[in-house]
Each structure stands twice: as C-alpha cells, then as structure tokens.
C-alpha atoms as one frame of an Amber mdcrd trajectory, in Angstrom:
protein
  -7.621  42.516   3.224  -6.640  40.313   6.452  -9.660  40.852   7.791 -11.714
  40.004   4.880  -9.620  36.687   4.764 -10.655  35.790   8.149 -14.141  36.777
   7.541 -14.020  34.257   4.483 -12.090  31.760   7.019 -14.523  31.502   9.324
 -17.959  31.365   6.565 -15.805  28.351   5.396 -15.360  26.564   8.674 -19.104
  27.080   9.130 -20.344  25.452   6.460 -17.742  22.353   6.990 -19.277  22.528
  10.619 -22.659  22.940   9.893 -21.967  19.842   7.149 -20.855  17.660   9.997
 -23.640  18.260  11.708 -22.574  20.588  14.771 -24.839  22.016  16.569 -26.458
  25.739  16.179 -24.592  26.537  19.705 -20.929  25.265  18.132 -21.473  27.371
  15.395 -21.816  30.595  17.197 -18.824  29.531  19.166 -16.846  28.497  15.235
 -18.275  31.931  14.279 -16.560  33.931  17.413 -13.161  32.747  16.920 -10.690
  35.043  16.000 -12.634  37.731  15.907 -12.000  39.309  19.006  -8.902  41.729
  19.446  -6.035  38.421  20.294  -5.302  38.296  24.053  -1.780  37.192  25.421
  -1.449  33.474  24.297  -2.619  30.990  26.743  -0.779  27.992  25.483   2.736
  29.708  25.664   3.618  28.014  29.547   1.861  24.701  28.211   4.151  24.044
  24.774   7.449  25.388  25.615  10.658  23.196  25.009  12.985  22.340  27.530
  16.133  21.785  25.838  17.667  19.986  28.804  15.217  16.715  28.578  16.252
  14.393  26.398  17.877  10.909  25.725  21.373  10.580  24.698  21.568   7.881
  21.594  24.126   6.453  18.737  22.687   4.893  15.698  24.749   4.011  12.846
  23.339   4.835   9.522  23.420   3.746   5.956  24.665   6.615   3.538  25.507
   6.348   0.538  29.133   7.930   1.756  29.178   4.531   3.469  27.804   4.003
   7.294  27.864   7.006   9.560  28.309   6.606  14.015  25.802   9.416  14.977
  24.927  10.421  18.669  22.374  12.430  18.888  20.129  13.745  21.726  16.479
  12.823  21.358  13.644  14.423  22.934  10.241  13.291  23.235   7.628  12.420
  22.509   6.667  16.142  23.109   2.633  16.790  22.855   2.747  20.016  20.312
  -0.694  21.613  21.301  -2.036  22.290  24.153  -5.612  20.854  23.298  -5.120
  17.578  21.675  -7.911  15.278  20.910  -5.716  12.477  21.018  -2.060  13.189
  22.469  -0.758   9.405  20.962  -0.779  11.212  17.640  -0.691  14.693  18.031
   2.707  14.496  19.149   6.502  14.926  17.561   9.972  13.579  18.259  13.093
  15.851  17.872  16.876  14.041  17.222  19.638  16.796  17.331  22.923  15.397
  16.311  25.823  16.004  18.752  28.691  13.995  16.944  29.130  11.540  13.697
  32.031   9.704  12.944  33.661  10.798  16.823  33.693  14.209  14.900  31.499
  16.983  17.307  28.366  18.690  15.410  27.003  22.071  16.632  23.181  21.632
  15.279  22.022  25.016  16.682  21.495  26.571  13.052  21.374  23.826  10.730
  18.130  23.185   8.931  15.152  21.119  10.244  13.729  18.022   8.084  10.582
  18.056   9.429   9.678  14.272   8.205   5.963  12.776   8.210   5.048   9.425
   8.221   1.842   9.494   6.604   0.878   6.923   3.891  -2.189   6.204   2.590
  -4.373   9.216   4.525  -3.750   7.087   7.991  -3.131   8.111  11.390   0.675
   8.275  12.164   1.762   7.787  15.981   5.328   9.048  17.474   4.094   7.526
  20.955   6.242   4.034  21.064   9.268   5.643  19.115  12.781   5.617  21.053
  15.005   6.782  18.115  15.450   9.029  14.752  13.468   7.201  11.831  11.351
   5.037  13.816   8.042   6.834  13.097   8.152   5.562   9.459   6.785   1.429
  10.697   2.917   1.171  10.701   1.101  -1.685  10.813  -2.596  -2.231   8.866
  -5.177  -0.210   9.343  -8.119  -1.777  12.007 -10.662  -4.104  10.168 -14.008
  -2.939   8.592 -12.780   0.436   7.679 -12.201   1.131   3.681  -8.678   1.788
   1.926  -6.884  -1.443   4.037  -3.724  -0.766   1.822  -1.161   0.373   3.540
   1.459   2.624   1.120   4.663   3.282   1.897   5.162   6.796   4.228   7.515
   9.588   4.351   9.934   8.023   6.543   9.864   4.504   4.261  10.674   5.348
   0.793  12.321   2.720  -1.220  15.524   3.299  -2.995  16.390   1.629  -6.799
  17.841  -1.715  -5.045  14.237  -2.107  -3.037  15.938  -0.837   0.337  14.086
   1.496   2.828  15.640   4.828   2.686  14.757   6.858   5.695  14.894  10.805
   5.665  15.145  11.324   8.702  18.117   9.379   9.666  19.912  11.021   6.577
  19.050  13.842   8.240  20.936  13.696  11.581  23.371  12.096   9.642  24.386
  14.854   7.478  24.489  17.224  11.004  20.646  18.470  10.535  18.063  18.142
  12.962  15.177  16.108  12.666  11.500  16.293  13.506   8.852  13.296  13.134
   5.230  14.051  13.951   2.763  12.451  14.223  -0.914  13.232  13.295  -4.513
  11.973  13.198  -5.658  10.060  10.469  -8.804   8.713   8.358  -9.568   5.870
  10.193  -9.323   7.405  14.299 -13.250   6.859  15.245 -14.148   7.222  18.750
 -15.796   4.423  21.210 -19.210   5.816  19.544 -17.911   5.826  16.287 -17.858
   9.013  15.057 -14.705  10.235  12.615 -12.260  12.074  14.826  -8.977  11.859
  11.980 -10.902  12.803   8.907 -10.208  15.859   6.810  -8.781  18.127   7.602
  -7.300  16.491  10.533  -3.907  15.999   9.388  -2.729  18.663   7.772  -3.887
  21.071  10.445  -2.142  18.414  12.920   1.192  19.389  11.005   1.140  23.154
  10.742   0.134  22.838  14.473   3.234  20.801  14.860   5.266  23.026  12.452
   3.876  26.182  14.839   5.304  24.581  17.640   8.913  24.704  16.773   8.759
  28.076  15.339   7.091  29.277  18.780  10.252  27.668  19.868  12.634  29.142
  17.992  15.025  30.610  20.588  15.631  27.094  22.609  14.777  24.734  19.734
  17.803  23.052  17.835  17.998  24.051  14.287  16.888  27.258  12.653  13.389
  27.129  12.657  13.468  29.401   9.690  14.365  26.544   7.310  12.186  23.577
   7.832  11.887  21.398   4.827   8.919  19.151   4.817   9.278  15.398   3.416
   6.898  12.922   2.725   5.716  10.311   0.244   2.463   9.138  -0.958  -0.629
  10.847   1.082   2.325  12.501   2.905   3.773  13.967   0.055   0.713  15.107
  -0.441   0.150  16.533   2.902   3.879  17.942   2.703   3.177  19.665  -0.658
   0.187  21.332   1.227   2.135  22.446   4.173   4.352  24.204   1.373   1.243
  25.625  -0.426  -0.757  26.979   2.549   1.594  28.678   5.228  -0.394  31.083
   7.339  -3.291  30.611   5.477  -6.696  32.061   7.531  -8.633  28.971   6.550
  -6.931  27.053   9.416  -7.124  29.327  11.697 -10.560  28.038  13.717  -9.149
  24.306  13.836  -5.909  25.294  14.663  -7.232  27.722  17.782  -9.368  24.769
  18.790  -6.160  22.744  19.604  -4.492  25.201  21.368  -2.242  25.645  18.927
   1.244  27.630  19.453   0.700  31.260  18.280   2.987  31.251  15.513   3.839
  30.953  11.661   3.452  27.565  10.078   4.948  28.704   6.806   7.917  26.214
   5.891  11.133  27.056   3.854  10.750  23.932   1.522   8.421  21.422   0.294
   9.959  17.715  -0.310   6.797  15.471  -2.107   7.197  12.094  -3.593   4.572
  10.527  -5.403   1.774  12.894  -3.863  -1.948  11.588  -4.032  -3.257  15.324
  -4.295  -5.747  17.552  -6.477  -8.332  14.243  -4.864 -11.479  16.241  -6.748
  -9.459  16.141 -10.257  -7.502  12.797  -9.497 -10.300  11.149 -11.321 -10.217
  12.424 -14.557  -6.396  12.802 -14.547  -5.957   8.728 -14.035  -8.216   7.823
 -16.804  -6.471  10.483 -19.003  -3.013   8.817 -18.033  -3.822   5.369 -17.953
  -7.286   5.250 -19.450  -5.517   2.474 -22.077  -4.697   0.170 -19.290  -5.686
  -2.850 -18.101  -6.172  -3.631 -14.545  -3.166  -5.319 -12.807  -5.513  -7.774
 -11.969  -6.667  -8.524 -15.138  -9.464  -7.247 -16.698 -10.697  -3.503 -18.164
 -12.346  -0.939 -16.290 -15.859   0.332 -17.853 -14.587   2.204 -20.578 -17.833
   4.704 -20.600 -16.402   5.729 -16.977 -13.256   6.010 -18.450 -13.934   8.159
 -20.999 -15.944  10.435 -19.179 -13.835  11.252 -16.675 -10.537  11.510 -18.785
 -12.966  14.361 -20.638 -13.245  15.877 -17.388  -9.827  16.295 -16.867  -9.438
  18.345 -20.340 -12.115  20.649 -18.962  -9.957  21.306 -15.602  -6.705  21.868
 -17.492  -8.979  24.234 -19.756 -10.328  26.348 -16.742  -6.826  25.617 -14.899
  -4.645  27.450 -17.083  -1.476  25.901 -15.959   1.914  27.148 -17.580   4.105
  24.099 -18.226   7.596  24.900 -16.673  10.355  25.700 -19.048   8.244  28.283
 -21.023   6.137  25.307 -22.078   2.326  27.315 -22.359  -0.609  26.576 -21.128
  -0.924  23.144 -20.611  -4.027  20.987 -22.364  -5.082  17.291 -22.467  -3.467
  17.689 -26.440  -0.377  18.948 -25.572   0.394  17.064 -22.377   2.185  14.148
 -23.680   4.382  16.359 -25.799   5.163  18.113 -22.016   5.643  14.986 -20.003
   7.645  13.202 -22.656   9.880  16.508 -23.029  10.172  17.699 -19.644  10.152
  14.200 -17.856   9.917  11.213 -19.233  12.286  10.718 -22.086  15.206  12.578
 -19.792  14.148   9.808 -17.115  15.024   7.305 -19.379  17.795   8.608 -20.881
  19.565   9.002 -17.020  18.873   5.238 -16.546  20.237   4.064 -19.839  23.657
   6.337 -19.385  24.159   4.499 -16.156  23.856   1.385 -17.384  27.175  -0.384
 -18.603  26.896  -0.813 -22.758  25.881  -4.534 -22.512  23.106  -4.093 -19.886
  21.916  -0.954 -22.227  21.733  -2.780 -25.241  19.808  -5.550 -23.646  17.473
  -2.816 -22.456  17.079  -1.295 -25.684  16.447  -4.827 -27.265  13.602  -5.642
 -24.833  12.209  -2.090 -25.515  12.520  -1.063 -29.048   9.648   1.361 -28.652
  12.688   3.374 -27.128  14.976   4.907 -29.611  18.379   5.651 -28.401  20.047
   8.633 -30.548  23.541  10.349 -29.504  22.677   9.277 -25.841  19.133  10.383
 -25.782  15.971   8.597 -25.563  13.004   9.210 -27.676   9.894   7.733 -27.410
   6.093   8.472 -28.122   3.072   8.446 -25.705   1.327   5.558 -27.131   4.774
   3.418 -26.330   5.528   4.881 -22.930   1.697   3.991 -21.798   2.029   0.386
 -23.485   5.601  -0.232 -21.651   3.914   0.652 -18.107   1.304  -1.567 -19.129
  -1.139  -2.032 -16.393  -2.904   0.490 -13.957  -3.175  -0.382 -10.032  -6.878
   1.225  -9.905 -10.406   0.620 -11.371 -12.641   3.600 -12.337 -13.268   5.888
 -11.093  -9.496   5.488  -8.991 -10.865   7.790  -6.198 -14.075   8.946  -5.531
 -15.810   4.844  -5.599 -19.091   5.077  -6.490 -19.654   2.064  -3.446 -17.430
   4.428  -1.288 -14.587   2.199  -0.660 -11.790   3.956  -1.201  -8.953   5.497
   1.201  -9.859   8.576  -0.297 -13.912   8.566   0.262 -12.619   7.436   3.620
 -10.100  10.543   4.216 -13.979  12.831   3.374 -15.889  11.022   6.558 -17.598
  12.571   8.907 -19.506  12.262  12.104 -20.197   8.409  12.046 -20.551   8.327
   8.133 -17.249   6.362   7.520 -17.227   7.254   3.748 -18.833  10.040   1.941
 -17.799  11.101  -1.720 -16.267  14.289  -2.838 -17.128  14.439  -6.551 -20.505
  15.498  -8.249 -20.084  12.733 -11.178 -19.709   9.684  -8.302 -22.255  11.207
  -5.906 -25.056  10.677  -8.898 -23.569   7.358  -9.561 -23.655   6.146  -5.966
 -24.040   1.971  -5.822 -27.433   2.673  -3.970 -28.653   5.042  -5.833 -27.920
   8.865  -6.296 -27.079  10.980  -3.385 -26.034  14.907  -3.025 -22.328  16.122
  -2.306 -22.348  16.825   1.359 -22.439  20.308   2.638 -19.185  20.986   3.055
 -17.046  18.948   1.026 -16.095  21.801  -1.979 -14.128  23.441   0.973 -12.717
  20.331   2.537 -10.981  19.596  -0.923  -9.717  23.364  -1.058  -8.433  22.421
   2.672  -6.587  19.326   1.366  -5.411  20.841  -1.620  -2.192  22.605  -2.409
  -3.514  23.286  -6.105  -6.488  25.869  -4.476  -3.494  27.958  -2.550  -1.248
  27.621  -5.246  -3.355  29.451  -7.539  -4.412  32.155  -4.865  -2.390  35.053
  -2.576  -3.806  33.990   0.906  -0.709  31.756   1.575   2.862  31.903   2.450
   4.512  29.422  -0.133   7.665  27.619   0.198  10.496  29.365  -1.818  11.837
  25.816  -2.411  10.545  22.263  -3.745  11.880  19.183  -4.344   8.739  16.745
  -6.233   9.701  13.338  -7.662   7.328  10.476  -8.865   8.529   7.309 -10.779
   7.573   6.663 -13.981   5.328   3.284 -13.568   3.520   4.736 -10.263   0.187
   3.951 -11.204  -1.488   5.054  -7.804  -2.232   8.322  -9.466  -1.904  10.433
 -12.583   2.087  11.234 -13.670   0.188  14.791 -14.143  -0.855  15.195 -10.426
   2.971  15.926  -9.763   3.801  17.848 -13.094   0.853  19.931 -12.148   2.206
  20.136  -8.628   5.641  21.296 -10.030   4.251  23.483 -12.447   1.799  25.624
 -10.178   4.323  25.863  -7.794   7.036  27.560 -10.081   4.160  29.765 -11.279
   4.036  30.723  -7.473   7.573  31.663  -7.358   9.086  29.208  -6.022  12.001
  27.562  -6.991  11.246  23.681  -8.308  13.344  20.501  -8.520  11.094  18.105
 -10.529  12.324  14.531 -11.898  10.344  11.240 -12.673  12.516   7.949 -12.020
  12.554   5.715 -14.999  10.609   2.309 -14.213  10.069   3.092 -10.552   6.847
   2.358  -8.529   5.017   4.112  -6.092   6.863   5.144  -3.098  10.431   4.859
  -5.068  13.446   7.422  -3.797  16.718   6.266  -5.268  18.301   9.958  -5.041
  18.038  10.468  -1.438  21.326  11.426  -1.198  20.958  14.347  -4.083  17.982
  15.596  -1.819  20.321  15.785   1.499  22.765  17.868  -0.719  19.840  19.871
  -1.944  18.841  20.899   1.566  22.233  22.462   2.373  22.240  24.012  -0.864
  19.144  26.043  -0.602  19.624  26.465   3.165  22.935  28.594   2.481
C-alpha cells in the first residue's frame, strides 16, 4: 500500500512538472526520487538546533487576564531546510518562555503554537524579526502582480473591539512555546521572472518547517508531539491543510528537493480562521451564499454567472456527500440553510445578544426585526440573514477571474505565466478567448486542498480543530468552513466550530477561549 502511494506520488509530481514545463532530464530525476532504498539522511548535521543560541527578551503582553511581563529566549532566524530556494523565507523563529509575571516557566513539554503569517496566498518573511509576534506585519505586495489586497494573517487577527490579537504572543504568554515561519509565496518571481512561490510552495514550506522541529525533538523546547497550527485567511487555509495532509506521499518529491529534515510533519491540531480553501469549488459556493448580493461597491454581478456557478456548487455537495455534524445528513444546496442557521448562525447571534446589557439588546432587536428573540434564542430565516449581511466583497466568478486577476489565479502561476486559471467553466470563458486547464492544475488543487485528504486514508489528520469564521465575512462562502468542520469530524477528529455574529474577515474575539483550548486538548 505505501509503495503504491509513492508510486501515485511521484506520477502526480510528474505531471505538475511536466505542466510547468521541466525538462525531459528533470523528470527522470522527479521520477527517481524516493525510490531508491533511503540512505542515512544527509541534512541531519545541516538542520540541527542548538539550544544554547539565542537572545534573551521581555515583552509585556495584552491578555485578556490583564498584561503579562514575559522573558523569553528567542532563537533565530533558523533556516529549516537544508536546500532553500530562498533562505529570507524559508526560515522560522522559536520564543521559549523562561518567566512571566517574575514567576519561572519550565517550557520543555508544553505545547508548540506553530503560528503562520500568511494572508492573502503571499510570501511571509521571519528574516527582520527580533521578537515573538513580529512575523504577523507585511507590507503590499510589489506592483504589477494580481491580488494587491493584502488580508489580515495568522499572527494579525482582529478581536471584537478592532484590536490586533496576536497568537503567538498569547502563546509564550500562557508558558507555551512559539514558532513563526516563514514561507514562499505567490508573488516570489526571480530576476527572469519566472514563479518561484506559487503552488504548492507554501504549504510544503510549512510541513518542511513543521519536519524540522520534530527532527528536533530531543533539544527543541516544547513537545514536538503537540504542535497546533494557527492561521487566518489563506493561512487558515494553509493551516487547515497542514492538519489534513500529515505524512502524505504527495509531498514527498518537493519536500526531498529542499533538503528537508527526515521526519513526520503530522501536527496534533489544526487552528483555521476564515480559511480561503476548496479554491476549485469556492466559486460555486460564493454565488450559492451570496448570489443575492450586491457588490460593496455598488452594482450586481452578471447574474447568468451567478447562477451557473451557484448550480455547480449543488452538483459538488451532490457528489461530495458531506455529513453535517451533529447527525445532521448529508448535506445539499436545499438543506444547507436549515444546517447553517441551526448549527451556526442563529447560536452566533443568540451569544451576542445574551452579552449585550437589555437596553443595547433591545435596540439591536429594533434595528433587526428580521431576528426574533424567543426565551433567549434567536431565530431567523435564510432570506433575512443574507439581506442583513447585505453586500458581497467579490464579483463573479470570486476566484477563478475569467481576466486572471485574482490572488487566487495568481497562487496557480507557473514558470513566467503570472496567472493561469484552475477551473474548467473560467478557462472557456477566458477575457481573450477560450483556453485549456493547464496540465497539471487538477493535482495542484488536490495539493492545496485539505477537502481531497480529508476525504481519503493517505494522511495523518489532526485529532484536534479549532475553525471559526464571522458571520458577514464575505471573502468566501460561510460553507467553505462548515464544510471544513464537517469533513474533518467525519475524519475523526475532534472539531470546535463557531461563526462570530456580525464579524468580518479576519475577526478573532475568543482568542483567549482558544489558548484555554490548547491546554485542554494537550493534557
């Protein structure tokens, strides 16, 4: 069975070769690797940690116990394989926490947030940071190159008052140990530009990284056995995949390429907020959720687009057979909103409106009488929960632009093609006229998608998962995460899921839940 997996493995990286236009002589070597009995690892000398080089620091962080003193001993930035295309982002930093509050901390087995800084499918750089929760401030993208929104990443989440909330300071706050790495990203393209950060660049970047510590595990701080993966936007979408896809043989070739540490890069939990995943069905799931919308900008999107692609998304749910969680059934574009409204939305809004005082709730309720309020629960229809979000961020499709200028065509480059689509229905609609789907590109979206390893047994998943979205997040479909949730618990994991009521994209107001979570589950 292994070895049928790697046979598959390598036919896969192949074709994505061969549909990047390598040459005959790179796909012999592509063909080679890992097929040979394994010979004593010759990266071992060139990535092992030194636990005696590092920085000694005290930060004081926001909690919302009040502020915390924390010294901590930082270490890098450490270059986590020992092949890197470009070291500025293939790297990680590591804070350990020594004291907090004068009180002394013995890290050695707590758990390790392992904390990306990914947002909107863009390179992430640990190269210029000096302390925990740095990694999480980017700048814009360069000019010329598509997607030039910048979304908030895993280490900047926003919290209900609008106030950065940063994982990985909670982290050494609360006594774990934290890990911020860095990774290529869609828009790296060398002096001759030709795509060096495209897909699959960054998750294979991250289990590289993640392989790294656990190759580690007898000097590295923190028990490498419980890493918990955070991230928000793309990265909670790459932090749902490195949950999905641990020791899976499809990474194999791209991860030997690097040098990467022989080890596991299976993590112990998943942490995803707002994930822009399942990119080939995103589509059809956006014009199924917000298909009714008008642009923020003003405006309607070509409802004949709309329609068609919200149709598509009943035919994936149809072949999908996803089980809604709670001994819902098989889910279906009928019986959706019935799920969402049951499972997530109306208990969303029911949590805000008992936490609001009686005056502020009835002034609520007044402004939104599509909301009944019963006993302390909130009731609501679809129709009313679409019309209160109101507006959608995206035209149609959201994704896969037929003129290519999305983030996401973007993330699908290759060579010195910037852009290249990843869906059949946009690839015939092309602005200049109809082209083919690349060679290639079915198995780059299985690469970048934890759906495809959810629903198979080649992967390690994570036995843990904490997924949150908020309820007016119009960068994607609400189902995207539901989805997420569901396939995940149909995987055996355990799942945390909760929508926040009337909170955009990149909202986290219960960051201090998730901290107790992680010492929960790690016990």
């Amino acid at each position: 069975m292994k070895k049928a997996a790697m046979a598959d493995a390598q036919m896969t990286r192949r074709a994505l070769l061969a549909g990047m236009g390598y040459t005959a002589g790179a796909l012999a070597m592509a063909s080679c690797a890992g097929s040979a009995p394994r010979e004593p690892d010759p990266t071992a000398g060139k990535l092992a940690f030194d636990p005696a080089v590092f920085t000694q620091k005290t930060a004081t962080v926001a909690t919302a116990a009040g502020d915390k003193q924390v010294t901590y001993h930082f270490f890098g930035p450490i270059t986590y394989v020992a092949n890197p295309v470009d070291a500025d982002y293939q790297s990680l930093v590591i804070s350990v926490p020594t004291a907090i509050d004068g009180r002394v901390v013995d890290a050695t087995g707590a758990p390790i947030v392992f904390a990306n800084s990914v947002g909107g499918y863009l390179p992430a750089s640990v190269k210029d940071v000096t302390g925990v929760g740095e990694a999480g401030r980017r700048g814009p993208p360069p000019p010329g190159l598509p997607g030039g929104e910048v979304t908030p990443g895993g280490n900047a989440m926003v919290d209900a008052r609008g106030d950065l909330v940063n994982l990985a300071a909670l982290a050494v706050a609360a006594g774990y140990v934290a890990v911020e790495p860095g990774c290529r990203g869609r828009t790296l393209v060398t002096a001759d530009g030709v795509c060096y950060g495209t897909a699959p660049a960054a998750v294979v970047d991250l289990k590289a990284a993640v392989r790294y510590l656990r190759s580690n595990a007898a000097t590295m701080p923190g028990d490498t056995d419980r890493i918990v993966s955070t991230g928000t936007s793309a990265g909670g979408a790459l932090s749902a995949l490195l949950g999905a896809s641990g020791d899976s043989p499809l990474y194999a070739g791209y991860l030997d390429d690097l040098g990467a540490a022989d080890a596991g890069d299976a993590i112990y939990a998943s942490g995803a907020w707002c994930p822009i995943t399942d990119l080939e069905h995103a589509d059809g799931a956006y014009e199924w959720n917000w298909g009714a919308n008008r642009l923020s900008t003003g405006g309607q999107v070509d409802r004949e687009v709309s329609a068609a692609l919200g149709a598509q998304f009943a035919e994936y749910l149809k072949a999908a057979e996803i089980h809604g969680l709670n001994d819902f059934g098989v889910l279906n574009a009928a019986n959706y909103p019935d799920y969402l409204l049951e499972h997530s939305l109306q208990p969303a809004a029911t949590t805000y409106l008992t936490n609001l005082t009686e005056h502020d709730r009835a002034g609520y309720l007044a402004q939104n009488p599509f909301i009944t309020w019963t006993a302390g629960e909130a009731t609501f229809d679809w129709a009313g929960f679409v019309g209160h979000v109101g507006t959608r961020r995206k035209t149609a499709p959201a994704f896969d632009a037929f003129d290519l200028s999305t983030a996401e065509n973007n993330l699908f480059g290759a060579g010195t093609v910037a852009a290249r689509h990843f869906t059949g229905y946009s690839a015939a609609r092309n602005t200049d006229g109809a082209v083919p789907l690349a060679a290639g590109i079915p198995e780059l979206c299985d690469l970048m998608n934890p759906m495809y390893h959810l629903s198979r047994a080649e992967a390690a998943v994570a036995p843990h998962w904490w997924i949150r979205v908020g309820t007016s997040d119009t960068d994607t479909s609400l189902s995207v995460s539901a989805n997420l949730a569901a396939a995940a618990a149909a995987a055996g994991a355990s799942v945390s899921h909760r929508m926040y009521w009337d909170e955009g994209h990149g909202a986290n107001p219960d960051a201090a839940e998730f901290i107790t979570w992680i010492d929960r589950i790690s016990r």
